[in-house]
mmCIF file of C-alpha atoms and ligand atoms in Angstrom:
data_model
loop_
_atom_site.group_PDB
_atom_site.id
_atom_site.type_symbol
_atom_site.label_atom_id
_atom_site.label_comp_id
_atom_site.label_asym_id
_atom_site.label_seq_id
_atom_site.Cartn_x
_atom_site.Cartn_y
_atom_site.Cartn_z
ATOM 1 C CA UNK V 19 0.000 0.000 0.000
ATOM 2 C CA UNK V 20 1.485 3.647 -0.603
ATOM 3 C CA UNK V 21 1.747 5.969 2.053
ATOM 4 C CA UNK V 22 -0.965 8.690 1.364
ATOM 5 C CA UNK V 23 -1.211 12.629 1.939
ATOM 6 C CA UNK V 24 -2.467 12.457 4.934
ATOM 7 C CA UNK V 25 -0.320 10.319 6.879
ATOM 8 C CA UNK V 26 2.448 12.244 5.676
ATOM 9 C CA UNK V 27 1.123 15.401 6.940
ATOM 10 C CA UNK V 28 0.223 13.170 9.763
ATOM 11 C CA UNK V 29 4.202 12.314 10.629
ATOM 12 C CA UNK V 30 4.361 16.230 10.939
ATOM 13 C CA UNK V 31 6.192 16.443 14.870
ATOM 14 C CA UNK V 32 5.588 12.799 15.067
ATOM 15 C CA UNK V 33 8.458 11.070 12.886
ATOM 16 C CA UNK V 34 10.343 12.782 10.660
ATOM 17 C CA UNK V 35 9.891 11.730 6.481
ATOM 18 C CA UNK V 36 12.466 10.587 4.431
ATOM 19 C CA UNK V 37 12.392 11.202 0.717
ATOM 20 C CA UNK V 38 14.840 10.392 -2.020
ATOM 21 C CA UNK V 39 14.768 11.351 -6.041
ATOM 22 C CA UNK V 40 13.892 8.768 -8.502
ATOM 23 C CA UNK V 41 14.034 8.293 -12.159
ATOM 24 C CA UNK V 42 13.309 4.924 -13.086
ATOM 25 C CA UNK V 43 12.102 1.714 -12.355
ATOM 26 C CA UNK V 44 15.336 -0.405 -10.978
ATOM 27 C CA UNK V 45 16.314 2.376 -8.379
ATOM 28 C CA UNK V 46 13.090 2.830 -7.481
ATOM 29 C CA UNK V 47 12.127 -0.811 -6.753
ATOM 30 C CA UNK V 48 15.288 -0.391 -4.537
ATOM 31 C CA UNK V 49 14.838 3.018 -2.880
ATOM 32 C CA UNK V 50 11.129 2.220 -2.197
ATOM 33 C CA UNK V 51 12.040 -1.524 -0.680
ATOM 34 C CA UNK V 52 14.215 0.719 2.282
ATOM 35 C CA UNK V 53 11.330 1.972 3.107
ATOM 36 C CA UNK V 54 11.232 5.802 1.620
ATOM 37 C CA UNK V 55 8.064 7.546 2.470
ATOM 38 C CA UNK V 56 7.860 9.804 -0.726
ATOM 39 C CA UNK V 57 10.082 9.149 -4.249
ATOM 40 C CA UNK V 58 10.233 12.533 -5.860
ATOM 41 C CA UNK V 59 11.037 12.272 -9.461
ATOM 42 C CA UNK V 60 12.841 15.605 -9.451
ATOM 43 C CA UNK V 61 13.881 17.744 -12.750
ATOM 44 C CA UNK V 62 17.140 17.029 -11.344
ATOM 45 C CA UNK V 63 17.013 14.157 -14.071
ATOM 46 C CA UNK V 64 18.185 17.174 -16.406
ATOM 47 C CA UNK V 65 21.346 17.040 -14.716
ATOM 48 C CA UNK V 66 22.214 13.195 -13.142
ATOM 49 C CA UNK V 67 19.999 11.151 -15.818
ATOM 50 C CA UNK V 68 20.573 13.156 -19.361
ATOM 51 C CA UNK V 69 23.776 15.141 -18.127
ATOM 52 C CA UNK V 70 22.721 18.671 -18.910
ATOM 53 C CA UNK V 71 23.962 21.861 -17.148
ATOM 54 C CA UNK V 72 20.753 22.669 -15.243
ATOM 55 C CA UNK V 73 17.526 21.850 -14.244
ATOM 56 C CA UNK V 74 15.739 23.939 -16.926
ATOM 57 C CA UNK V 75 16.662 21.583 -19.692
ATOM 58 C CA UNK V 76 13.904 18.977 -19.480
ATOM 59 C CA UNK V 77 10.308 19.336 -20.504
ATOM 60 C CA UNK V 78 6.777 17.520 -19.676
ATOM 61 C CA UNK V 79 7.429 14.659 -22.066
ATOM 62 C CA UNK V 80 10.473 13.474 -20.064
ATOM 63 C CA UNK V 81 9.239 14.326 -16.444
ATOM 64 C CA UNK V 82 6.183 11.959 -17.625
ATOM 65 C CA UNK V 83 8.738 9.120 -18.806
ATOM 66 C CA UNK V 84 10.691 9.225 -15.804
ATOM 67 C CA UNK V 85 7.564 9.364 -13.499
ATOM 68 C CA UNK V 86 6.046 6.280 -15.096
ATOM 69 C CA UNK V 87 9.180 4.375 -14.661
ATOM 70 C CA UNK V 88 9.348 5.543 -10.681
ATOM 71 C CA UNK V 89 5.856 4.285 -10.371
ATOM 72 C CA UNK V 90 6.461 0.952 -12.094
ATOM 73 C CA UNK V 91 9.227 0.619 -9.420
ATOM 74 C CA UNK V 92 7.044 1.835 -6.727
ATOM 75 C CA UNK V 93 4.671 0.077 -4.345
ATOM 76 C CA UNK V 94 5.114 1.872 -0.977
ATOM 77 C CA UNK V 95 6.075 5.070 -1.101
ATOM 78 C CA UNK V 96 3.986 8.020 -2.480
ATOM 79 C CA UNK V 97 5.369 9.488 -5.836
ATOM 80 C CA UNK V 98 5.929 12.874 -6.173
ATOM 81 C CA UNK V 99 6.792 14.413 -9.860
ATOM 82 C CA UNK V 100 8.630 17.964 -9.815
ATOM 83 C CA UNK V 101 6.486 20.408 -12.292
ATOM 84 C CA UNK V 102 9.515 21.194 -15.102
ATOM 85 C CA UNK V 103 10.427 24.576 -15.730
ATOM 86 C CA UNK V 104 8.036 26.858 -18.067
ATOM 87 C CA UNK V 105 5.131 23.889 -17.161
ATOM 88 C CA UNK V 106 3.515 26.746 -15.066
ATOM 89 C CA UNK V 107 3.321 29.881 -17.211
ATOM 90 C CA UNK V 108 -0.667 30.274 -15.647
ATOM 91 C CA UNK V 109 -2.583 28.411 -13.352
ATOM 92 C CA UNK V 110 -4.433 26.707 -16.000
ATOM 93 C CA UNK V 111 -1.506 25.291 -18.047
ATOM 94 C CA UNK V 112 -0.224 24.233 -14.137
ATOM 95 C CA UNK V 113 -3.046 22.319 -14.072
ATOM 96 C CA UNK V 114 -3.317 20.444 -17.475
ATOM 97 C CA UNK V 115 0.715 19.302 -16.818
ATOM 98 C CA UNK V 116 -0.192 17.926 -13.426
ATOM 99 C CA UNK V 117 -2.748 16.039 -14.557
ATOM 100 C CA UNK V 118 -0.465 14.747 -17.603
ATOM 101 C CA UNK V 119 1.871 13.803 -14.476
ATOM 102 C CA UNK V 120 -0.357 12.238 -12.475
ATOM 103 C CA UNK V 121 -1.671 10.061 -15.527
ATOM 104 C CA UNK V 122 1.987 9.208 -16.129
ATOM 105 C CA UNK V 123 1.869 7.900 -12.484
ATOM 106 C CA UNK V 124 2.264 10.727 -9.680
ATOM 107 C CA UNK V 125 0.461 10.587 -6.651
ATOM 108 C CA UNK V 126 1.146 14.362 -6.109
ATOM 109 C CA UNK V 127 3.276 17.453 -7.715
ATOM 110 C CA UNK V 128 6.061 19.633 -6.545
ATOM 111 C CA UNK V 129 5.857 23.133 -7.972
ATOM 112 C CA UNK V 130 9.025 25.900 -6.925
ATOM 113 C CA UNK V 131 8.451 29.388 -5.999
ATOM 114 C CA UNK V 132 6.918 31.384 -2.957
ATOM 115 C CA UNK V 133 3.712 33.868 -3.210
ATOM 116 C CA UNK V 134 3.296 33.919 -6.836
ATOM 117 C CA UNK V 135 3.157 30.465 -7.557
ATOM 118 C CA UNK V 136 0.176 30.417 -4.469
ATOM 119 C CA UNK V 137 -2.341 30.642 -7.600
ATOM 120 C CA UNK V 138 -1.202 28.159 -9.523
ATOM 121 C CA UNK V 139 -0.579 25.706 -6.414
ATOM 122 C CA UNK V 140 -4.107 26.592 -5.279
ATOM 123 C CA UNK V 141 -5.887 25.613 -8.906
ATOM 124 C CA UNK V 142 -3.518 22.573 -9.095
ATOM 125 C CA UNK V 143 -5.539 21.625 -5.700
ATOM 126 C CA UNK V 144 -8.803 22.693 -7.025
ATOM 127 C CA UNK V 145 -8.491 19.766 -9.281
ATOM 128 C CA UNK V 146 -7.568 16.983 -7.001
ATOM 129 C CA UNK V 147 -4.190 16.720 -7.446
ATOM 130 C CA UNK V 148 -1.701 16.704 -4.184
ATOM 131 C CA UNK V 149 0.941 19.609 -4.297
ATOM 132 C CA UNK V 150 3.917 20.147 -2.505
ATOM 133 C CA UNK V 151 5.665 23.650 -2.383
ATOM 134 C CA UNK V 152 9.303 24.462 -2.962
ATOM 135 C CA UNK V 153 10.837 27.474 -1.345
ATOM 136 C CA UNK V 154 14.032 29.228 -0.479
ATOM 137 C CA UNK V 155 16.947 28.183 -3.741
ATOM 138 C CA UNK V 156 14.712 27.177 -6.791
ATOM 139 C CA UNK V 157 17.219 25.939 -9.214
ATOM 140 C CA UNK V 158 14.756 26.682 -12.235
ATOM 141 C CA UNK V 159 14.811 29.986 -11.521
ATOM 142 C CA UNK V 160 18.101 30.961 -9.530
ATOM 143 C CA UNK V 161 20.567 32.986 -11.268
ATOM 144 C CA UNK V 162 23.939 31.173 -11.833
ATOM 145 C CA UNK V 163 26.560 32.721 -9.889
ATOM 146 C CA UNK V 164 24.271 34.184 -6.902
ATOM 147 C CA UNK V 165 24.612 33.035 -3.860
ATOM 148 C CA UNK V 166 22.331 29.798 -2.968
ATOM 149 C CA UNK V 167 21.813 30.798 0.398
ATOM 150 C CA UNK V 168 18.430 32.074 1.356
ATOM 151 C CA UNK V 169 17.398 33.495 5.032
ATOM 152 C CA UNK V 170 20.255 34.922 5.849
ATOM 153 C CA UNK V 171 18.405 38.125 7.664
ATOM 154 C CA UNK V 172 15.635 38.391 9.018
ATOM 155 C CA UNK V 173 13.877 40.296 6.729
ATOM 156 C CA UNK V 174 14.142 37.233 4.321
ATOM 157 C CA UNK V 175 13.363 35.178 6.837
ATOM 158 C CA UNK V 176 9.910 36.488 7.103
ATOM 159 C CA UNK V 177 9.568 36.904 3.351
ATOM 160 C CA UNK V 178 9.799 33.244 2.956
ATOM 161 C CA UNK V 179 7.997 32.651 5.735
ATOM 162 C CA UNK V 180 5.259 34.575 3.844
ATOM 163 C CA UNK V 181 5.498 32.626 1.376
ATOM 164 C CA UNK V 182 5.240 29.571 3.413
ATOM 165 C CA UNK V 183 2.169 30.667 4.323
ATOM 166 C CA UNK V 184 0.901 31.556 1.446
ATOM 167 C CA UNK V 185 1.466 28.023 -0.127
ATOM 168 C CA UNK V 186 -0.215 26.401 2.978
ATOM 169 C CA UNK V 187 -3.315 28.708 2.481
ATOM 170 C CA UNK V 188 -3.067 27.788 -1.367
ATOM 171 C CA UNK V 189 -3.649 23.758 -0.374
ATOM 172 C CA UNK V 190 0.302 22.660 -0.157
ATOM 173 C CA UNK V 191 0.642 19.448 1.486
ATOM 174 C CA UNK V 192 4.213 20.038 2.570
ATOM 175 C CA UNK V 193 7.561 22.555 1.323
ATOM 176 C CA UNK V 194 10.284 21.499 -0.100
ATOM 177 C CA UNK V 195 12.913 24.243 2.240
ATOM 178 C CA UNK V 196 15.999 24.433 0.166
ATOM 179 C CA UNK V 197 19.240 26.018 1.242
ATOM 180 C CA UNK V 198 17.236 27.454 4.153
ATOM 181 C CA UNK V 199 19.100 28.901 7.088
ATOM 182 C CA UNK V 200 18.456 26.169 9.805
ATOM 183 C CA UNK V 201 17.378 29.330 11.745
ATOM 184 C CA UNK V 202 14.791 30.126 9.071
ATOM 185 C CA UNK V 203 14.066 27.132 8.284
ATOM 186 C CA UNK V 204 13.081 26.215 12.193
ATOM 187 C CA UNK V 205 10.750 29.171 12.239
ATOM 188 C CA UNK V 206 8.772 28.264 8.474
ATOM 189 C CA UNK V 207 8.593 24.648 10.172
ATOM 190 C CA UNK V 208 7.458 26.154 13.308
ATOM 191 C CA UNK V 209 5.088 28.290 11.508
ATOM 192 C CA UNK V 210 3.098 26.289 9.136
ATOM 193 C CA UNK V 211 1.121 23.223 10.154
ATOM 194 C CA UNK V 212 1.892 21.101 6.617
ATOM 195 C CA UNK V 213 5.482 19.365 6.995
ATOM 196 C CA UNK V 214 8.613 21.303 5.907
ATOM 197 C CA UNK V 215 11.479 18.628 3.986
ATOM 198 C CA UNK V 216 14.934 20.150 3.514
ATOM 199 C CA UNK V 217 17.602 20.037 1.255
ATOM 200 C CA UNK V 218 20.839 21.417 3.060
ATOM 201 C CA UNK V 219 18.279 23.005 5.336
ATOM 202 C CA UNK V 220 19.540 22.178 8.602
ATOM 203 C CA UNK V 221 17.755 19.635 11.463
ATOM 204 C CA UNK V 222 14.194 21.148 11.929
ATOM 205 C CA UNK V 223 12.370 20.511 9.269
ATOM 206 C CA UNK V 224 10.040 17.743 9.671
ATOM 207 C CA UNK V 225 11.506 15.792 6.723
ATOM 208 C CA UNK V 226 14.950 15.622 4.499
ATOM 209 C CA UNK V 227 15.222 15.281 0.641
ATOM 210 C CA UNK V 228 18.548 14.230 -1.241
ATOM 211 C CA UNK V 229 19.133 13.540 -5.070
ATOM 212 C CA UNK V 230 19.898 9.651 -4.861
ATOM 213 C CA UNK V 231 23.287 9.907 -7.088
ATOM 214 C CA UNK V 232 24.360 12.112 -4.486
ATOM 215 C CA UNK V 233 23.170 9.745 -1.258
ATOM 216 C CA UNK V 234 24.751 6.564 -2.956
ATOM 217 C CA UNK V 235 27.742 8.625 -4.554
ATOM 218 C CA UNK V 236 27.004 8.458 -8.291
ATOM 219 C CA UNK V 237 27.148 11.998 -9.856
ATOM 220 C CA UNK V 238 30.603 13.180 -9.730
ATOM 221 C CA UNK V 239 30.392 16.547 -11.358
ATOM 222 C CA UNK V 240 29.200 17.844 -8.544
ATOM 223 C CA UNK V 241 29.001 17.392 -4.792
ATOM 224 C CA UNK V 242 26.985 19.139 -2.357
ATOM 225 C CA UNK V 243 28.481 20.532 0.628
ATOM 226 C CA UNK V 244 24.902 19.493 1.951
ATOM 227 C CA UNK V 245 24.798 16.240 0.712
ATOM 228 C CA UNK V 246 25.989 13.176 2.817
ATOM 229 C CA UNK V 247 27.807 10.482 0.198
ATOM 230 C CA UNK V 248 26.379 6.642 2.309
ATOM 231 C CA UNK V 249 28.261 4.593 -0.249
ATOM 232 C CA UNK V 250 30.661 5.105 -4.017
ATOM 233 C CA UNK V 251 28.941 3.600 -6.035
ATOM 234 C CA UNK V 252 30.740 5.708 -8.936
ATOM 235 C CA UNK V 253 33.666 3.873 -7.758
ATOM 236 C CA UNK V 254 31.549 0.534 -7.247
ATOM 237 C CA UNK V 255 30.367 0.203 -10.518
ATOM 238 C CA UNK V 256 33.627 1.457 -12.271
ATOM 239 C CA UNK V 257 35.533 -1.426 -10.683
ATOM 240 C CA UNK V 258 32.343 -3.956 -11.498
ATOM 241 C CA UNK V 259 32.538 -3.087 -14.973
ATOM 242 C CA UNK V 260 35.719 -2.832 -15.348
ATOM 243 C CA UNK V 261 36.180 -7.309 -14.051
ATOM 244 C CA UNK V 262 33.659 -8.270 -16.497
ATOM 245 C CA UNK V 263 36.048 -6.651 -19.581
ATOM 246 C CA UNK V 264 38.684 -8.122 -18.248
ATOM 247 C CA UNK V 265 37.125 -11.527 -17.649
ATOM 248 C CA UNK V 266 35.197 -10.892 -21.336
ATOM 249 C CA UNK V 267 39.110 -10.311 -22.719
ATOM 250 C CA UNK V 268 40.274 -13.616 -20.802
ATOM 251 C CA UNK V 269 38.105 -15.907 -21.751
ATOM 252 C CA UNK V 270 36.999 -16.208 -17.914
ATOM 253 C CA UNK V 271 33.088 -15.392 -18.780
ATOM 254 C CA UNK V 272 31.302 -16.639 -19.972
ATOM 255 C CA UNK V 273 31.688 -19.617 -18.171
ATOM 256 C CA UNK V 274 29.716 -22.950 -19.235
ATOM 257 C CA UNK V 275 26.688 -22.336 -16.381
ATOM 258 C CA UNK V 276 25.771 -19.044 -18.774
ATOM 259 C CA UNK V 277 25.397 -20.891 -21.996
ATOM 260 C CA UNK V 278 23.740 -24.223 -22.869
ATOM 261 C CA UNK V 279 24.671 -27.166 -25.129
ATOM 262 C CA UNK V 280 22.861 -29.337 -27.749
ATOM 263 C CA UNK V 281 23.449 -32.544 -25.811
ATOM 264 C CA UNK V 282 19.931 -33.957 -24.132
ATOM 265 C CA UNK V 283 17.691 -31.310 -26.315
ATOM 266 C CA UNK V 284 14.965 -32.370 -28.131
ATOM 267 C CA UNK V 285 13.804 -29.487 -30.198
HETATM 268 O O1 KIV Z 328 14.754 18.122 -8.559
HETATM 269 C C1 KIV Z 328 15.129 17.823 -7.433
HETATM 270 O O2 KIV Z 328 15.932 16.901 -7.274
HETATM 271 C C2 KIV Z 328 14.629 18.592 -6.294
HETATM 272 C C3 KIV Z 328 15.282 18.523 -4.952
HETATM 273 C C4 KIV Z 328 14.399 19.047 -3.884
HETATM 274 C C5 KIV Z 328 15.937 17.318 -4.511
HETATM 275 O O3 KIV Z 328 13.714 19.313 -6.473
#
């Protein structure tokens, strides 16, 4: 059974939620058997699944491929699918590409920005269809070179709470808090009565997101200062691939268990 809305608003001060990014089926049959509460099929794919520079370079037809393939994979956790850049130019056209998500396989939607996405969250709601806010960085929209880090006064501390606010009133389920103080981030979580999930964040948000190439230490070209590394897999599956050449150039595999012979057929 997957986890629904409610009891994930539900672990809110209870037990804290534990979400991962997904893109297809294998790593999410994997990620969902540890027991993740929420997949979220992130437009981070831009970057660690097609290798572009940023997170602007994917578009609906991909987030719906990717989100199919995390569902496939999925039978616990609840899917979330990340609303690509230029998907929300209104309300209405917010909407129609949820609803292509959520036909692709999406439980719910993650849409960035602060008060003037509260419109487009709110008619996305209207409709039926979970969505989760994403405040403080927004890589779609965050100007290469500034600096990521967001409440660092307290004047922007209140703006985002603001817009915190604002996305609860709208009919967000829960934030996405990215680079958020861990001052400002304690006070949004302390604020709003959905659950807060951080990305470099700090401890008091109800919930913690990676990228999974950064969690199992995949993505090389770059590495969050945020981001804690649990295994190398870059380094796993270099040194994997790199015994079955070998044993392919020696003759080693394959060995006779991988093949079969004519003797005792029939057919
Ligand atoms: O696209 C993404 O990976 C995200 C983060 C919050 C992890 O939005």
């Amino acid at each position: 059974m997957h986890r629904t809305v409610k009891e994930i608003r539900e672990q809110k001060g209870n037990k804290k939620i534990a979400v991962v990014t997904a893109y297809d089926y294998t790593m999410a049959s994997l990620l969902d058997r540890a027991g993740m509460d929420i997949l979220l099929v992130g437009d981070s794919a831009a970057m660690v699944m097609m290798g572009h520079d940023s997170t602007q370079k994917i578009g609906m037809d991909e987030m719906c491929l990717f989100t199919s393939s995390v569902a496939a994979g999925t039978s616990g956790a609840l899917v979330v699918a990340d609303m690509p850049f230029m998907s929300c130019q209104s309300p209405d056209a917010a909407a129609k590409n949820a609803d292509r998500l959520v036909h692709a396989g999406a439980h719910g939607v993650k849409i960035e920005g602060g008060c003037e996405m509260a419109l487009h969250a709110a008619r996305i709601a209207e409709h039926g269809i979970p969505v989760m806010g994403h405040i403080g960085y927004c890589p779609q929209t965050g100007i290469s070179g500034a600096s990521k880090r967001c409440a660092m006064s307290e004047g922007a501390v209140s703006g985002l709470v603001g817009d915190a606010l604002a996305l609860e009133e709208a009919g967000a389920f829960a934030l996405v808090l990215e680079m958020v103080s861990a001052e400002g981030a304690a006070r949004i979580t302390d604020t709003v009565g959905i659950p807060t999930i951080g990305i470099g964040s700090g401890p008091a948000c109800d919930g913690q997101v990676l990228v999974g190439q950064d969690m199992l230490g995949m993505y090389e070209r770059i590495r969050p200062s945020f981001a804690r590394r649990y295994r190398d897999l870059a380094s796993e599956i270099t040194a994997a691939a790199a015994e079955y050449r070998d044993d392919i150039v020696s003759g080693a595999f394959p060995a006779p268990e991988h093949g079969f012979s004519m003797k005792g057929g029939t057919s």
